[in-house]
Amino acid sequence: MNKATLTRIGGVAAAIALAATMTACSGGQSVADACKIANTEMTKATSSISSDLNGAMQKATTGEKVDFAGIFAPVEKGLDEAGKKITNETVKKPLDAFTAEFKGFVKVFDGFEIPDMKNIDATDPAAMDKITEAQTKLQEMSTKAQDASAKLSEQGKKLQDVCNKG
């Protein structure tokens, strides 16, 4: 996996962390209460994301198949749980937007596989075609992930701003 892809995936982890570290605000379900719920659910959901990503990257580099989209399933579940519990519209609207962007980001990884490079015969043109095809798919996925990550970060910042303002 190339360094740019790792950086982009790391960017997503940062966006998740941004949403997870929303500060509680002052204030029935108030903005403060809603932000606290969102923070609690996201903290639970993201508690293992870094180690899960690291483990997936190690597996991928050794040729093991990795469900990259599946790595983010706990975060999706946490976002859904937070969305069910939050009734304050001031917080719900940006949380829902963040959740939608996150789900779009995860879709970028659906079906993505890194081919097993351990047994590639560099003299076999068909094998080299597979490598070229994999590199092209990786670049396409990387570009989509970068775009999705930027949108996700933007929505995370909006949610954080709402919670910081109270």
mmCIF file of C-alpha atoms in Angstrom:
data_model
loop_
_atom_site.group_PDB
_atom_site.id
_atom_site.type_symbol
_atom_site.label_atom_id
_atom_site.label_comp_id
_atom_site.label_asym_id
_atom_site.label_seq_id
_atom_site.Cartn_x
_atom_site.Cartn_y
_atom_site.Cartn_z
ATOM 1 C CA MET A 1 0.000 0.000 0.000
ATOM 2 C CA ASN A 2 1.507 3.307 -0.963
ATOM 3 C CA LYS A 3 2.317 6.102 1.432
ATOM 4 C CA ALA A 4 -0.334 8.463 0.008
ATOM 5 C CA THR A 5 -3.074 5.940 0.690
ATOM 6 C CA LEU A 6 -1.855 5.383 4.221
ATOM 7 C CA THR A 7 -1.819 9.150 4.714
ATOM 8 C CA ARG A 8 -5.374 9.460 3.435
ATOM 9 C CA ILE A 9 -6.594 6.666 5.674
ATOM 10 C CA GLY A 10 -4.776 8.376 8.536
ATOM 11 C CA GLY A 11 -6.643 11.556 7.627
ATOM 12 C CA VAL A 12 -9.904 9.754 8.115
ATOM 13 C CA ALA A 13 -8.766 8.581 11.524
ATOM 14 C CA ALA A 14 -8.032 12.240 12.311
ATOM 15 C CA ALA A 15 -11.510 13.290 11.158
ATOM 16 C CA ILE A 16 -13.021 10.590 13.334
ATOM 17 C CA ALA A 17 -10.923 11.761 16.251
ATOM 18 C CA LEU A 18 -12.099 15.334 15.621
ATOM 19 C CA ALA A 19 -15.708 14.245 15.888
ATOM 20 C CA ALA A 20 -14.968 12.027 18.865
ATOM 21 C CA THR A 21 -13.308 14.771 20.860
ATOM 22 C CA MET A 22 -16.124 17.254 20.667
ATOM 23 C CA THR A 23 -16.240 19.260 23.820
ATOM 24 C CA ALA A 24 -19.358 19.237 25.919
ATOM 25 C CA CYS A 25 -21.243 22.505 25.870
ATOM 26 C CA SER A 26 -23.316 24.309 28.487
ATOM 27 C CA GLY A 27 -26.973 24.236 28.546
ATOM 28 C CA GLY A 28 -33.661 19.512 28.350
ATOM 29 C CA GLN A 29 -32.056 17.839 25.556
ATOM 30 C CA SER A 30 -29.881 20.843 25.298
ATOM 31 C CA VAL A 31 -27.005 21.289 22.909
ATOM 32 C CA ALA A 32 -24.736 20.359 25.792
ATOM 33 C CA ASP A 33 -26.608 17.128 26.491
ATOM 34 C CA ALA A 34 -26.698 16.201 22.806
ATOM 35 C CA CYS A 35 -22.977 16.924 22.406
ATOM 36 C CA LYS A 36 -22.203 14.830 25.458
ATOM 37 C CA ILE A 37 -24.167 11.900 23.999
ATOM 38 C CA ALA A 38 -22.420 12.260 20.650
ATOM 39 C CA ASN A 39 -19.042 12.455 22.350
ATOM 40 C CA THR A 40 -19.709 9.403 24.519
ATOM 41 C CA GLU A 41 -20.947 7.261 21.613
ATOM 42 C CA MET A 42 -18.088 8.316 19.341
ATOM 43 C CA THR A 43 -15.465 7.743 22.008
ATOM 44 C CA LYS A 44 -16.751 4.193 22.492
ATOM 45 C CA ALA A 45 -16.957 3.597 18.739
ATOM 46 C CA THR A 46 -13.493 4.898 17.923
ATOM 47 C CA SER A 47 -11.615 3.391 20.844
ATOM 48 C CA SER A 48 -9.927 0.751 18.696
ATOM 49 C CA ILE A 49 -9.776 2.459 15.298
ATOM 50 C CA SER A 50 -6.037 3.155 15.370
ATOM 51 C CA SER A 51 -5.085 -0.379 16.355
ATOM 52 C CA ASP A 52 -7.613 -1.815 13.882
ATOM 53 C CA LEU A 53 -6.134 0.268 11.059
ATOM 54 C CA ASN A 54 -2.581 -0.665 12.011
ATOM 55 C CA GLY A 55 -3.504 -4.348 12.126
ATOM 56 C CA ALA A 56 -5.228 -4.131 8.754
ATOM 57 C CA MET A 57 -2.233 -2.443 7.175
ATOM 58 C CA GLN A 58 0.102 -5.107 8.534
ATOM 59 C CA LYS A 59 -2.160 -7.837 7.183
ATOM 60 C CA ALA A 60 -2.423 -6.146 3.802
ATOM 61 C CA THR A 61 1.337 -5.806 3.438
ATOM 62 C CA THR A 62 1.785 -9.527 4.101
ATOM 63 C CA GLY A 63 -0.777 -10.478 1.464
ATOM 64 C CA GLU A 64 -3.715 -11.231 3.738
ATOM 65 C CA LYS A 65 -7.153 -10.119 2.588
ATOM 66 C CA VAL A 66 -8.506 -7.214 4.579
ATOM 67 C CA ASP A 67 -12.048 -5.883 4.706
ATOM 68 C CA PHE A 68 -11.102 -2.217 4.785
ATOM 69 C CA ALA A 69 -14.728 -1.055 4.868
ATOM 70 C CA GLY A 70 -15.393 -3.444 7.775
ATOM 71 C CA ILE A 71 -12.748 -1.718 9.886
ATOM 72 C CA PHE A 72 -15.046 1.278 10.138
ATOM 73 C CA ALA A 73 -18.198 -0.696 11.082
ATOM 74 C CA PRO A 74 -17.904 0.110 14.815
ATOM 75 C CA VAL A 75 -17.717 3.812 14.011
ATOM 76 C CA GLU A 76 -20.775 3.588 11.766
ATOM 77 C CA LYS A 77 -22.622 1.804 14.576
ATOM 78 C CA GLY A 78 -21.537 4.473 17.066
ATOM 79 C CA LEU A 79 -22.720 7.256 14.780
ATOM 80 C CA ASP A 80 -26.063 5.489 14.297
ATOM 81 C CA GLU A 81 -26.429 5.024 18.070
ATOM 82 C CA ALA A 82 -25.665 8.685 18.699
ATOM 83 C CA GLY A 83 -28.160 9.707 16.008
ATOM 84 C CA LYS A 84 -30.907 7.661 17.662
ATOM 85 C CA LYS A 85 -30.286 9.257 21.058
ATOM 86 C CA ILE A 86 -29.952 12.880 19.979
ATOM 87 C CA THR A 87 -33.160 14.865 19.657
ATOM 88 C CA ASN A 88 -31.666 18.368 19.728
ATOM 89 C CA GLU A 89 -31.916 19.549 16.104
ATOM 90 C CA THR A 90 -29.002 21.962 16.462
ATOM 91 C CA VAL A 91 -26.710 18.990 17.054
ATOM 92 C CA LYS A 92 -28.659 16.343 15.126
ATOM 93 C CA LYS A 93 -28.386 18.145 11.795
ATOM 94 C CA PRO A 94 -24.560 18.342 11.678
ATOM 95 C CA LEU A 95 -24.252 14.870 13.241
ATOM 96 C CA ASP A 96 -26.499 13.425 10.523
ATOM 97 C CA ALA A 97 -24.437 15.229 7.865
ATOM 98 C CA PHE A 98 -21.226 13.850 9.382
ATOM 99 C CA THR A 99 -22.738 10.363 9.516
ATOM 100 C CA ALA A 100 -23.778 10.551 5.845
ATOM 101 C CA GLU A 101 -20.306 11.691 4.807
ATOM 102 C CA PHE A 102 -18.718 8.970 6.905
ATOM 103 C CA LYS A 103 -20.847 6.293 5.262
ATOM 104 C CA GLY A 104 -19.865 7.699 1.873
ATOM 105 C CA PHE A 105 -16.232 7.512 2.880
ATOM 106 C CA VAL A 106 -16.569 3.886 3.941
ATOM 107 C CA LYS A 107 -18.148 2.989 0.588
ATOM 108 C CA VAL A 108 -14.899 4.013 -1.087
ATOM 109 C CA PHE A 109 -13.329 0.908 0.460
ATOM 110 C CA ASP A 110 -16.094 -1.562 -0.480
ATOM 111 C CA GLY A 111 -14.526 -4.464 -2.304
ATOM 112 C CA PHE A 112 -11.035 -2.967 -2.242
ATOM 113 C CA GLU A 113 -8.333 -5.602 -2.089
ATOM 114 C CA ILE A 114 -4.587 -5.469 -2.248
ATOM 115 C CA PRO A 115 -3.293 -8.285 -4.414
ATOM 116 C CA ASP A 116 -0.923 -10.814 -2.898
ATOM 117 C CA MET A 117 2.473 -9.709 -4.195
ATOM 118 C CA LYS A 118 4.523 -12.448 -2.541
ATOM 119 C CA ASN A 119 4.370 -14.879 -5.436
ATOM 120 C CA ILE A 120 4.312 -12.505 -8.390
ATOM 121 C CA ASP A 121 6.543 -13.539 -11.281
ATOM 122 C CA ALA A 122 7.983 -10.287 -12.650
ATOM 123 C CA THR A 123 8.689 -12.014 -15.988
ATOM 124 C CA ASP A 124 5.046 -12.974 -16.499
ATOM 125 C CA PRO A 125 3.274 -10.264 -18.536
ATOM 126 C CA ALA A 126 -0.151 -11.337 -17.231
ATOM 127 C CA ALA A 127 1.059 -10.991 -13.639
ATOM 128 C CA MET A 128 2.516 -7.588 -14.394
ATOM 129 C CA ASP A 129 -0.816 -6.548 -15.961
ATOM 130 C CA LYS A 130 -2.525 -7.516 -12.703
ATOM 131 C CA ILE A 131 -0.078 -5.339 -10.767
ATOM 132 C CA THR A 132 -0.690 -2.402 -13.106
ATOM 133 C CA GLU A 133 -4.446 -2.894 -12.780
ATOM 134 C CA ALA A 134 -4.162 -3.031 -8.991
ATOM 135 C CA GLN A 135 -2.087 0.156 -8.967
ATOM 136 C CA THR A 136 -4.677 1.932 -11.093
ATOM 137 C CA LYS A 137 -7.488 0.817 -8.774
ATOM 138 C CA LEU A 138 -5.448 1.880 -5.756
ATOM 139 C CA GLN A 139 -4.903 5.330 -7.224
ATOM 140 C CA GLU A 140 -8.614 5.695 -8.013
ATOM 141 C CA MET A 141 -9.554 4.568 -4.508
ATOM 142 C CA SER A 142 -6.958 6.884 -3.012
ATOM 143 C CA THR A 143 -8.331 9.892 -4.896
ATOM 144 C CA LYS A 144 -11.905 9.048 -3.858
ATOM 145 C CA ALA A 145 -10.774 8.550 -0.264
ATOM 146 C CA GLN A 146 -9.025 11.908 -0.249
ATOM 147 C CA ASP A 147 -12.152 13.679 -1.531
ATOM 148 C CA ALA A 148 -14.378 11.860 0.956
ATOM 149 C CA SER A 149 -11.947 12.568 3.776
ATOM 150 C CA ALA A 150 -11.999 16.303 3.039
ATOM 151 C CA LYS A 151 -15.816 16.335 3.107
ATOM 152 C CA LEU A 152 -15.815 14.283 6.289
ATOM 153 C CA SER A 153 -13.404 16.675 7.980
ATOM 154 C CA GLU A 154 -15.564 19.628 6.951
ATOM 155 C CA GLN A 155 -18.679 18.026 8.479
ATOM 156 C CA GLY A 156 -16.740 17.066 11.617
ATOM 157 C CA LYS A 157 -15.640 20.662 12.062
ATOM 158 C CA LYS A 158 -19.229 21.890 11.683
ATOM 159 C CA LEU A 159 -20.355 19.480 14.379
ATOM 160 C CA GLN A 160 -17.520 20.507 16.654
ATOM 161 C CA ASP A 161 -18.319 24.188 16.081
ATOM 162 C CA VAL A 162 -21.943 23.634 17.131
ATOM 163 C CA CYS A 163 -20.809 21.924 20.313
ATOM 164 C CA ASN A 164 -18.168 24.533 21.092
ATOM 165 C CA LYS A 165 -20.696 27.358 20.711
ATOM 166 C CA GLY A 166 -23.279 25.638 22.898
#
